[in-house]
Coordinates of C-alpha atoms and ligand atoms in Angstrom, one line a residue:
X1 CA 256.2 183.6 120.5
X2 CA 252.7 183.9 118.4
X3 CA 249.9 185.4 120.4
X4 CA 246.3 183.8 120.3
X5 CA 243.0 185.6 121.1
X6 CA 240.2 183.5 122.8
X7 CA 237.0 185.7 122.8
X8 CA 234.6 184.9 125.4
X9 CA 230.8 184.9 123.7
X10 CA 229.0 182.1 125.0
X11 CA 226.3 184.4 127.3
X12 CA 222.7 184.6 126.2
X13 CA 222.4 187.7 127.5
X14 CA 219.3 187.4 129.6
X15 CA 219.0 191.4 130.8
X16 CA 218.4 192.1 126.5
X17 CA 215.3 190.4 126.8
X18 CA 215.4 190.1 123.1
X19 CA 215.4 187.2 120.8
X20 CA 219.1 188.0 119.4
X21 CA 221.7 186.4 121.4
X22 CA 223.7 189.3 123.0
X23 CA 226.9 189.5 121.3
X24 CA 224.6 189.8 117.7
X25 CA 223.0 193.4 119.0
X26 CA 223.8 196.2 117.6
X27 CA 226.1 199.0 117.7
X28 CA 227.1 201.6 115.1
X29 CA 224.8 199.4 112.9
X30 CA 227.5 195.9 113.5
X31 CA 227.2 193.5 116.0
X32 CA 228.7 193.7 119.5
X33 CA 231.0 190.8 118.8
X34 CA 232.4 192.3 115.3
X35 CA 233.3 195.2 116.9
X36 CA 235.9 193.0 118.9
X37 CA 237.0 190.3 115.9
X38 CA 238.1 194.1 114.4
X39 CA 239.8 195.0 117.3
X40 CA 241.8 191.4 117.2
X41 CA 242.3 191.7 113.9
X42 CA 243.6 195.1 113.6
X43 CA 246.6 193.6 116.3
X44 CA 247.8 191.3 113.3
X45 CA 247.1 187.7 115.4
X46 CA 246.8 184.6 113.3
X47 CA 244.9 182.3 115.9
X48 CA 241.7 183.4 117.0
X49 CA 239.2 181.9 119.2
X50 CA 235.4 182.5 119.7
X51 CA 233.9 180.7 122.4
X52 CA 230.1 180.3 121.7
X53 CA 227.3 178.7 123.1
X54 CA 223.7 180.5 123.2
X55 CA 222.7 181.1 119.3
X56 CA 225.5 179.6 118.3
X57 CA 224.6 179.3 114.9
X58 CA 223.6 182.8 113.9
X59 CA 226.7 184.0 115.9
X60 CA 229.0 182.5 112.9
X61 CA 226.7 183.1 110.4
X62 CA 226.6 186.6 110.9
X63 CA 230.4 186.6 112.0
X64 CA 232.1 184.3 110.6
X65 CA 235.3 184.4 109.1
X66 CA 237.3 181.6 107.9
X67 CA 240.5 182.8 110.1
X68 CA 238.3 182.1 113.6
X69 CA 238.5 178.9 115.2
X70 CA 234.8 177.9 116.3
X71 CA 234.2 176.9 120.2
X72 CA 231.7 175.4 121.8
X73 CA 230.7 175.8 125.6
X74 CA 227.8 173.6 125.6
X75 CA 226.7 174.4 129.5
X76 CA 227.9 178.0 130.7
X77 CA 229.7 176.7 133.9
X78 CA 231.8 179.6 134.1
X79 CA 234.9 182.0 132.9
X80 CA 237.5 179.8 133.4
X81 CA 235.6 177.1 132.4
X82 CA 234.8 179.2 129.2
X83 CA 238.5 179.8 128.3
X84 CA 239.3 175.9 128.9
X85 CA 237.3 174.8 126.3
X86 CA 239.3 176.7 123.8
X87 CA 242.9 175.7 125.5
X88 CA 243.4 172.1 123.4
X89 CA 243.8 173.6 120.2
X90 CA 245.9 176.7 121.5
X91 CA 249.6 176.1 120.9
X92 CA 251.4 176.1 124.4
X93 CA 254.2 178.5 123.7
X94 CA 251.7 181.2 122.6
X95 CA 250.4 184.1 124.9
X96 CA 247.0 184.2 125.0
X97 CA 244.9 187.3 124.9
X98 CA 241.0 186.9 126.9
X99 CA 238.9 189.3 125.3
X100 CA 234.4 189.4 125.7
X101 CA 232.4 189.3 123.1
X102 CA 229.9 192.0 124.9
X103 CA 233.4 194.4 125.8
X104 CA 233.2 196.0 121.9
X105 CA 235.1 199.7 122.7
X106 CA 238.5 198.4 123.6
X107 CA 241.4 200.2 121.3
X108 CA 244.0 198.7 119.9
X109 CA 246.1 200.9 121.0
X110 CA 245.6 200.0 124.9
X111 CA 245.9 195.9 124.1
X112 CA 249.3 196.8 122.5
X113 CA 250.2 198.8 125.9
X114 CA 249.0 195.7 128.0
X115 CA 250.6 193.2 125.5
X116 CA 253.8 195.5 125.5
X117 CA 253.5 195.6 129.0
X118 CA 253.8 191.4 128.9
X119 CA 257.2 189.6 129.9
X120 CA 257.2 186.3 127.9
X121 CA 255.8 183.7 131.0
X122 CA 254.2 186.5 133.3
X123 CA 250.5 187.6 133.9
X124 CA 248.7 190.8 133.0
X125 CA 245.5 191.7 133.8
X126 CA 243.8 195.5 132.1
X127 CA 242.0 197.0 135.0
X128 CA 240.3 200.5 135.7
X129 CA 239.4 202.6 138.4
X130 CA 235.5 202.7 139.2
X131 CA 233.8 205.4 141.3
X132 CA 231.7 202.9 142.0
X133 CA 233.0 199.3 142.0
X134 CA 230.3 197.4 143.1
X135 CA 229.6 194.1 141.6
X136 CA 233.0 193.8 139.5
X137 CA 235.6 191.5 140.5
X138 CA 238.4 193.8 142.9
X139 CA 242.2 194.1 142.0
X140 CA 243.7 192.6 145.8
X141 CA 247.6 194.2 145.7
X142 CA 250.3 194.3 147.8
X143 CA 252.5 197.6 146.3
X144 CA 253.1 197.0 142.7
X145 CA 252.5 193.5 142.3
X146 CA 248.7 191.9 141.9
X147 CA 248.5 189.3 144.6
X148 CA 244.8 188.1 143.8
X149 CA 241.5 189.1 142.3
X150 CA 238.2 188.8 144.5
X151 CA 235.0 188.8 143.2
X152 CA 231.9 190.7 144.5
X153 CA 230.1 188.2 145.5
X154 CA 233.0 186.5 147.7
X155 CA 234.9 189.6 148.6
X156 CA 235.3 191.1 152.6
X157 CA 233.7 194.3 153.3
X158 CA 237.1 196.1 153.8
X159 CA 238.0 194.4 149.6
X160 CA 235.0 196.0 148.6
X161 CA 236.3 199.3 149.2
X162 CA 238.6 198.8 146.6
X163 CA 238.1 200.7 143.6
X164 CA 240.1 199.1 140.9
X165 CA 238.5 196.6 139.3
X166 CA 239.0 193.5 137.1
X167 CA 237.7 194.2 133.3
X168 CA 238.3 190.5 132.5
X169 CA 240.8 191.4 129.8
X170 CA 244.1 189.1 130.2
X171 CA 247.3 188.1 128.9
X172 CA 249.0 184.8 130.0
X173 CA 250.8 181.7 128.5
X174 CA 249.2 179.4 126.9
X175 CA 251.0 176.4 128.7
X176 CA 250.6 177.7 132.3
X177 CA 247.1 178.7 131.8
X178 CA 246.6 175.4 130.7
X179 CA 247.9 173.8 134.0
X180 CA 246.3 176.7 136.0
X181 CA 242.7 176.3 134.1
X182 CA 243.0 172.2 135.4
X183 CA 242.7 173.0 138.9
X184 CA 240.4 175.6 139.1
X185 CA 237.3 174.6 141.3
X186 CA 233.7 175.8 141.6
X187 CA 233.2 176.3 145.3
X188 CA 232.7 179.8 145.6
X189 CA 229.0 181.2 145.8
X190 CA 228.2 181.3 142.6
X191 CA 229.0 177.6 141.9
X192 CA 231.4 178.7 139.2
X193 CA 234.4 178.3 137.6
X194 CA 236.3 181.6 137.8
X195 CA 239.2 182.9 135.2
X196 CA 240.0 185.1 138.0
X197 CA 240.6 181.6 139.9
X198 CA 244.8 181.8 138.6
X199 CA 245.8 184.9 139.1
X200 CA 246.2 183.7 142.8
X201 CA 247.6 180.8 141.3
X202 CA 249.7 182.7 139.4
X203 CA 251.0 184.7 142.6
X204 CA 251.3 180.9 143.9
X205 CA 253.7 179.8 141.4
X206 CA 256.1 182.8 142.1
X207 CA 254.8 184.9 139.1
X208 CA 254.6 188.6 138.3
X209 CA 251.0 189.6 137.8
X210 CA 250.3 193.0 136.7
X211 CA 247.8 195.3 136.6
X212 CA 247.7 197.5 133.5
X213 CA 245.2 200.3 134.4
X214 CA 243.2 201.1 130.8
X215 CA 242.6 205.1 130.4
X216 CA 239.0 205.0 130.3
X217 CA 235.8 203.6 132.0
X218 CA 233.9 203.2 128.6
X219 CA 236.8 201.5 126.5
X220 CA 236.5 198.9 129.0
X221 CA 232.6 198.4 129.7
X222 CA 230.8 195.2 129.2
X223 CA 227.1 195.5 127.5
X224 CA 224.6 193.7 129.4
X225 CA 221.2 195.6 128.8
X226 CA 219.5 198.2 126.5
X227 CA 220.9 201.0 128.5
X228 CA 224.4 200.0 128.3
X229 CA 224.1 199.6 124.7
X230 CA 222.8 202.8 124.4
X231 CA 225.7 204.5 126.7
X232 CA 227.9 202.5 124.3
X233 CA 226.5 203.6 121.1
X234 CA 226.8 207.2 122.2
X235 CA 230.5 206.6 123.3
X236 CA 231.5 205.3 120.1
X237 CA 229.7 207.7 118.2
X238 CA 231.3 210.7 119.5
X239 CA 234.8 208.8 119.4
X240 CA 234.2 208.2 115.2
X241 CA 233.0 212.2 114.8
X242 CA 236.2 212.9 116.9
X243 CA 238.3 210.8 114.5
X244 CA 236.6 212.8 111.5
X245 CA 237.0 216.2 113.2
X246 CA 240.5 216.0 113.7
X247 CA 240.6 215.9 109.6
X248 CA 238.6 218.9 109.7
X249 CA 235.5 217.8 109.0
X250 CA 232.9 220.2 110.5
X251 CA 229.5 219.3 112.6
X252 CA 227.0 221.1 114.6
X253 CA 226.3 219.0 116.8
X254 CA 229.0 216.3 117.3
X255 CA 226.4 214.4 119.4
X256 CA 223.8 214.7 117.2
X257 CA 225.3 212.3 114.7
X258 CA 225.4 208.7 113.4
X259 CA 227.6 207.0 112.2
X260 CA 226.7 202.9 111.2
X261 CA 229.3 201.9 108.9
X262 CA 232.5 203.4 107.5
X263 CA 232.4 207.5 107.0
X264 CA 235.0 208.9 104.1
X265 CA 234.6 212.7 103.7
X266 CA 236.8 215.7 102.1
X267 CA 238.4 218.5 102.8
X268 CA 235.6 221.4 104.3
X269 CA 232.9 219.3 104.4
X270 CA 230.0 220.1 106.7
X271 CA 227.2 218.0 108.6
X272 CA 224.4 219.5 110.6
X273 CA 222.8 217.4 112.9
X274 CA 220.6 214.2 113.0
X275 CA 222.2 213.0 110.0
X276 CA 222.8 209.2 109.9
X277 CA 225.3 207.6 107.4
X278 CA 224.9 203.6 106.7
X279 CA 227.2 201.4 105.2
X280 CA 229.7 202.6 103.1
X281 CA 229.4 206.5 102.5
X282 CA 232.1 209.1 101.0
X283 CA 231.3 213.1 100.9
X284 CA 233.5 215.2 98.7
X285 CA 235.2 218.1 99.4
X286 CA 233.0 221.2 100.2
X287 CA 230.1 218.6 100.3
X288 CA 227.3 219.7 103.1
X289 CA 224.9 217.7 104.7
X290 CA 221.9 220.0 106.0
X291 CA 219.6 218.9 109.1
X292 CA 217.8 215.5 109.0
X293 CA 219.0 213.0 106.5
X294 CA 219.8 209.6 105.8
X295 CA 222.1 208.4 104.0
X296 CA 223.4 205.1 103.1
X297 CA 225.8 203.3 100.7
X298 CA 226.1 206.4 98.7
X299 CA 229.0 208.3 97.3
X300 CA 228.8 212.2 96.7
X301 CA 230.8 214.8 94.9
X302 CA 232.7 218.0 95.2
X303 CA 230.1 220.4 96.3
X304 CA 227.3 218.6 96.6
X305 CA 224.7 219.7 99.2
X306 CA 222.0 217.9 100.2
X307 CA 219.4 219.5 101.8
X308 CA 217.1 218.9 104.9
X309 CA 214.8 215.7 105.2
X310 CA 216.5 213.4 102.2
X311 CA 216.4 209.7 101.8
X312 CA 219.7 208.4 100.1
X313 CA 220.6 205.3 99.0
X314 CA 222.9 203.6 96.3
X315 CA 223.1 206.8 94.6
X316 CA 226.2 208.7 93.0
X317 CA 226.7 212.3 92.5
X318 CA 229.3 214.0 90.3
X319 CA 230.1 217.6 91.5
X320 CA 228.1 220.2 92.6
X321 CA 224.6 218.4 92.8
X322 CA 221.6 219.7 94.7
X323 CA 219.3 217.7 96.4
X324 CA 216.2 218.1 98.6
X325 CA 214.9 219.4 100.6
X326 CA 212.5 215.9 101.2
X327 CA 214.3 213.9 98.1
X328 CA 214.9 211.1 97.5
X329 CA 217.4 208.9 95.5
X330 CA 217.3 205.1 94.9
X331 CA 219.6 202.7 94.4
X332 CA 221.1 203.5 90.5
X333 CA 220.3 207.1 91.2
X334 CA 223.8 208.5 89.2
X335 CA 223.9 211.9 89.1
X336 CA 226.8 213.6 87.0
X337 CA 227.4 217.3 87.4
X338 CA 225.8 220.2 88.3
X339 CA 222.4 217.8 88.5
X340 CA 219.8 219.0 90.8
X341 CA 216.8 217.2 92.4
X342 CA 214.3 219.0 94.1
X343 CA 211.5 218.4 96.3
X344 CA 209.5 215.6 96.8
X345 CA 211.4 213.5 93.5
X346 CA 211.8 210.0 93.7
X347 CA 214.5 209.0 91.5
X348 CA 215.7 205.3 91.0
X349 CA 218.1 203.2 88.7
X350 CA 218.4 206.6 86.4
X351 CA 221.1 208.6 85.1
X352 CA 220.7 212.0 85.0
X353 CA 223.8 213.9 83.0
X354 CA 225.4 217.3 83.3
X355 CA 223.7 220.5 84.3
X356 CA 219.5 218.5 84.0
X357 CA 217.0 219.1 86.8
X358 CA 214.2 217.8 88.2
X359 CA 213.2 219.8 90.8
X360 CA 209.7 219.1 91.9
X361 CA 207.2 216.4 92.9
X362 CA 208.4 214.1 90.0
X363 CA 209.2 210.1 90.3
X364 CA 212.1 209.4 87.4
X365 CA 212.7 205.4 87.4
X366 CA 214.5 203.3 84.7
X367 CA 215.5 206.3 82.7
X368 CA 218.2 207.9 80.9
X369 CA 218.3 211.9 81.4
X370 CA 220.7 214.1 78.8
X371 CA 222.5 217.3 79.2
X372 CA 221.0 220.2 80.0
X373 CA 217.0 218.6 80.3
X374 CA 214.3 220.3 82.6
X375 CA 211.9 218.0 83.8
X376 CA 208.9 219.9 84.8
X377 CA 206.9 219.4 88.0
X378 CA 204.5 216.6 88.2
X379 CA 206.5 214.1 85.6
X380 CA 205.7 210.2 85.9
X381 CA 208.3 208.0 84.4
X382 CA 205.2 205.4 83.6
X383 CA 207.9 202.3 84.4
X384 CA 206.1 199.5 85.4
X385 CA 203.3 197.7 83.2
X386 CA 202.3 195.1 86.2
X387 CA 205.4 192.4 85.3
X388 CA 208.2 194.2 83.6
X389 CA 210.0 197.4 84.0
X390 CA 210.7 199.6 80.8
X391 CA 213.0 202.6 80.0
X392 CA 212.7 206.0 79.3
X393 CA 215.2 207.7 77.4
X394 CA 215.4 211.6 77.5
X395 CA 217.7 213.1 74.9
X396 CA 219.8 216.5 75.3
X397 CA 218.2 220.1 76.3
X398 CA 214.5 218.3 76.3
X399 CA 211.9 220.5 78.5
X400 CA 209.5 218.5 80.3
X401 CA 205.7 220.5 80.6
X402 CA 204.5 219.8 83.8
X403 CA 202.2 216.8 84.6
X404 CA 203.5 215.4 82.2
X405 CA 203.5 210.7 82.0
X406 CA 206.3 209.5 80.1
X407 CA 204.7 205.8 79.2
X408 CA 207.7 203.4 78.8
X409 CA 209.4 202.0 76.8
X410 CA 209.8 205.7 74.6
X411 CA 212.4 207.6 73.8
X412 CA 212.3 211.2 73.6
X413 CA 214.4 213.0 71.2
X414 CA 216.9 215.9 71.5
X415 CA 215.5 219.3 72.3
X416 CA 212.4 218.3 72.1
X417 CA 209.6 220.1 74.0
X418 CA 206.6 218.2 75.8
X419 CA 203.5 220.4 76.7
X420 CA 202.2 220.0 80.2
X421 CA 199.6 217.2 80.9
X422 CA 200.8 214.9 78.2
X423 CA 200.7 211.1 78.3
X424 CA 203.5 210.6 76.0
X425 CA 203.3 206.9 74.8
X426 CA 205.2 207.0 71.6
X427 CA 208.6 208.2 70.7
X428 CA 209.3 211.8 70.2
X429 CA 211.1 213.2 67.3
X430 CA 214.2 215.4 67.8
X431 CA 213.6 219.4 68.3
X432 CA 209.8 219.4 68.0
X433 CA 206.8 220.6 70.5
X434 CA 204.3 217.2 71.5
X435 CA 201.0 217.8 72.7
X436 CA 198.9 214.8 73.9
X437 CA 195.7 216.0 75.2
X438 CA 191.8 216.5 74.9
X439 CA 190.5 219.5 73.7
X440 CA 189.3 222.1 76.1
X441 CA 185.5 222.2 76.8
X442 CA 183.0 224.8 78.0
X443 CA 179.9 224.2 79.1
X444 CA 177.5 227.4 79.1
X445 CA 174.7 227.7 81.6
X446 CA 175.8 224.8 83.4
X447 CA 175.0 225.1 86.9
X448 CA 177.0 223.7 90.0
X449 CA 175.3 221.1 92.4
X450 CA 174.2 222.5 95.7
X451 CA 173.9 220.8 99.1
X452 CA 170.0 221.0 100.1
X453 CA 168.8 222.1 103.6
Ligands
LIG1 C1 233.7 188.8 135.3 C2 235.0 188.6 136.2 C3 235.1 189.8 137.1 C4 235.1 191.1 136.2 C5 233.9 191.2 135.3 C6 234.0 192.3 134.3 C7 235.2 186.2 136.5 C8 235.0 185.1 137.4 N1 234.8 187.4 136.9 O1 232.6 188.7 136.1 O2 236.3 189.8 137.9 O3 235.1 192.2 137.1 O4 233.8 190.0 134.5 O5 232.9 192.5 133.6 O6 235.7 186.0 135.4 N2 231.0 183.8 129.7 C9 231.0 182.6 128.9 N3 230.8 181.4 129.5 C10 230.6 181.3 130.8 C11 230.6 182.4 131.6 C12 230.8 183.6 131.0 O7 231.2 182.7 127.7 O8 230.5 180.1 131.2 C13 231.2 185.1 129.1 C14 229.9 185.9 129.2 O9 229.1 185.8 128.1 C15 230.4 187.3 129.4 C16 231.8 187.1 130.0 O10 232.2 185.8 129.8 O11 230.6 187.9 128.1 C17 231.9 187.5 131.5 O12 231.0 186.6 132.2 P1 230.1 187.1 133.4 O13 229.4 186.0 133.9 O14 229.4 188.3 133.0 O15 231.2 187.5 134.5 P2 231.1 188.5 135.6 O16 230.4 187.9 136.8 O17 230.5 189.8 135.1
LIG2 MG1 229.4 190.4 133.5

């Protein structure tokens, strides 16, 4: 028996008031709806469904995946009418899981309980427990067995007082949903056609419904507006900096933290707070992250610390780099060993080998660094000439004066030694001292302008 997922997404998501439909809004830097093609995915199932309507088109731009199967619910007339639109094509001896598109914190681990849970032609539903139910859709039982869901709108006062609640999630066969879906109706005060609609069929037809409580409020939660999103955000944050403390990674603040993309770090490494990591990042062992940084698609080494206040993208770093405070490093920053970049530096599409530093107020671009150089405060790779961008190549134990503009293309040689305030716009030959400057004037009895009363 195969399973197939149909993933409710059509809503526009009206309370957003934003221009993105509300399954494309994001959290942990992904949209809503990836969050839940993960979850689906990570349960092995070959057939899955994504019923879309509002912003369709961006929905599988952004999203798509050649293993989904595209839905379209034209007119949102409903849930159940949601989930029929996606029945045809669903083969009838499958179960078939009903997940939301705007429900992104669900584990895998609790579908597998409820799916586990699942005899081959019954009915599960996932519910929860609410402290305060109002609005959801109430769990009716009679001792074990689900006899009915009622929702809000339509329920008694004495079914409101229930406090377990429907979280839409459901397993049923493919086949009897099918049947079940057929005769649902719309007269109820909304005007709707309700999922919920066959569970009482369900009970009708003689089967076992159950309710499969989930362990958690927020696995469960639907995003409807900015707030939720936010509550969201927070909840999965501090569930990913659980996941990386329990491998010992070490942070101040675990919920002073952000994590917007996939996280791979050591053994002892350390992260102080308001730091926020972006696409694919990996910290090596003993690697510490000070106070206030960014840092995205980036891969540092053994040791590496980066100080408070740094910009990082694109960059690599060998072992036992230094950088900041307020660096920052470019796409094609490559840092071997022992490198350090100091404050305000600007470094982009540059290697910089072993032991070399550039420590202060310094923009390196388009350049090869050697060994051992100092680059002195002040330096200006000169990259750009208004259309192309030219290199600079630094050889091996070069020292850099300060204020120094290194006028590309040129290629400084080995040991060589630049005196400060140089524009350096020819090559410079191995082991010698280059001066490029005007000569140093004084003017006697000249007198200094003064402001007049
Ligand atoms: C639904 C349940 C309710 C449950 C609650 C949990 C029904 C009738 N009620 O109520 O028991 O407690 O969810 O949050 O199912 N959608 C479509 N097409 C439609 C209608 C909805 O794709 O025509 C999608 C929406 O985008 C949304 C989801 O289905 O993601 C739920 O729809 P919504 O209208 O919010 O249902 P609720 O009234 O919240
Ligand atoms: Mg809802």
């Amino acid at each position: 028996m195969g399973l197939s997922i149909i993933i409710l997404a059509a809503g526009q998501g009206t309370r957003m008031h934003s221009d993105l439909p509300k399954v494309l809004q994001a959290l942990a830097g992904r949209p809503l709806l990836a969050h839940v093609l993960d979850v689906s995915r990570a349960l092995g199932v070959e057939d899955i469904a994504v019923v879309y309507g509002y912003g369709g088109e961006a929905v599988q731009q952004i999203c798509g995946g050649d293993d989904l199967r595209w839905v379209l619910q034209a007119e949102q007339l409903g849930t159940g009418h949601a989930v029929q639109q996606a029945m045809p094509d669903t083969p009838d001896n499958n179960q078939v899981l009903i997940l939301y598109g705007d429900v992104p914190l669900l584990t895998r681990e609790t579908l597998q309980r409820l799916l586990g849970a699942t005899q081959a032609g019954d009915v599960s539903l996932l519910t929860v427990d609410l402290d305060d139910p109002t609005a959801y859709g109430r769990i009716v039982r009679d001792n074990d067995e689900v006899i009915g869901i009622v929702e809000d709108k339509d329920a008694t006062d004495e079914e409101r007082k229930i406090i377990e609640i429907n979280t839409g999630v459901m397993v049923c066969n493919a086949s009897k949903l099918k049947t079940w879906l057929d005769d649902v109706g719309n007269d109820n005060s909304q005007g709707e056609y309700y999922l919920t609609d066959v569970v009482g069929m369900a009970v009708g037809d003689g089967i076992s419904v159950k309710g499969i409580k989930a362990d958690n409020w927020v696995e469960v939660m639907g995003i409807n507006d900015k707030k939720q999103l936010a509550e969201a955000e927070r909840a999965l944050q501090l569930r990913l900096v659980n996941e990386l403390m329990a491998q010992g990674v070490g942070f101040a603040d675990p919920a002073r933290v952000d994590i917007r993309g996939e996280l791979l770090c050591g053994k002892d490494v350390f992260i102080d707070i308001n730091a926020v990591f972006e696409g694919d990042v990996s910290l090596g062992d003993g690697s510490r992250i000070e106070s206030n940084n960014l840092i995205r698609d980036s891969k540092l080494g053994t040791g590496t610390i980066v100080h408070s206040n740094c910009h990082i993208e694109g960059a690599t770093t060998g072992s036992d780099c230094e950088i900041g405070p307020f660096a920052r490093l470019r796409p094609g920053a490559e840092l071997a060993n022992n490198v350090k970049i100091g404050n305000f530096v600007e470094i982009k599409k540059s290697t910089i080998a072993n032991g070399s530093k550039v420590n202060h107020l310094t923009y390196i671009g388009d350049a090869e660094i050697g060994t051992g150089v100092n680059v002195g405060a002040g330096t200006i790779t000169c990259n750009y000439d208004g259309a192309a961008k030219h290199r600079t190549k630094i050889g091996a134990d070069v020292s850099i004066g300060s204020n120094v503009n290194l006028v590309a293309p040129v290629e400084i040689g080995k040991g060589a030694t630049i005196g400060a305030g140089s524009t350096i716009t020819k090559d410079v030959p191995d082991g010698q001292l280059v001066l490029e400057r005007s000569k140093q004037v004084s003017v006697p009895g000249w007198k200094r302008p003064t402001k007049k009363n």
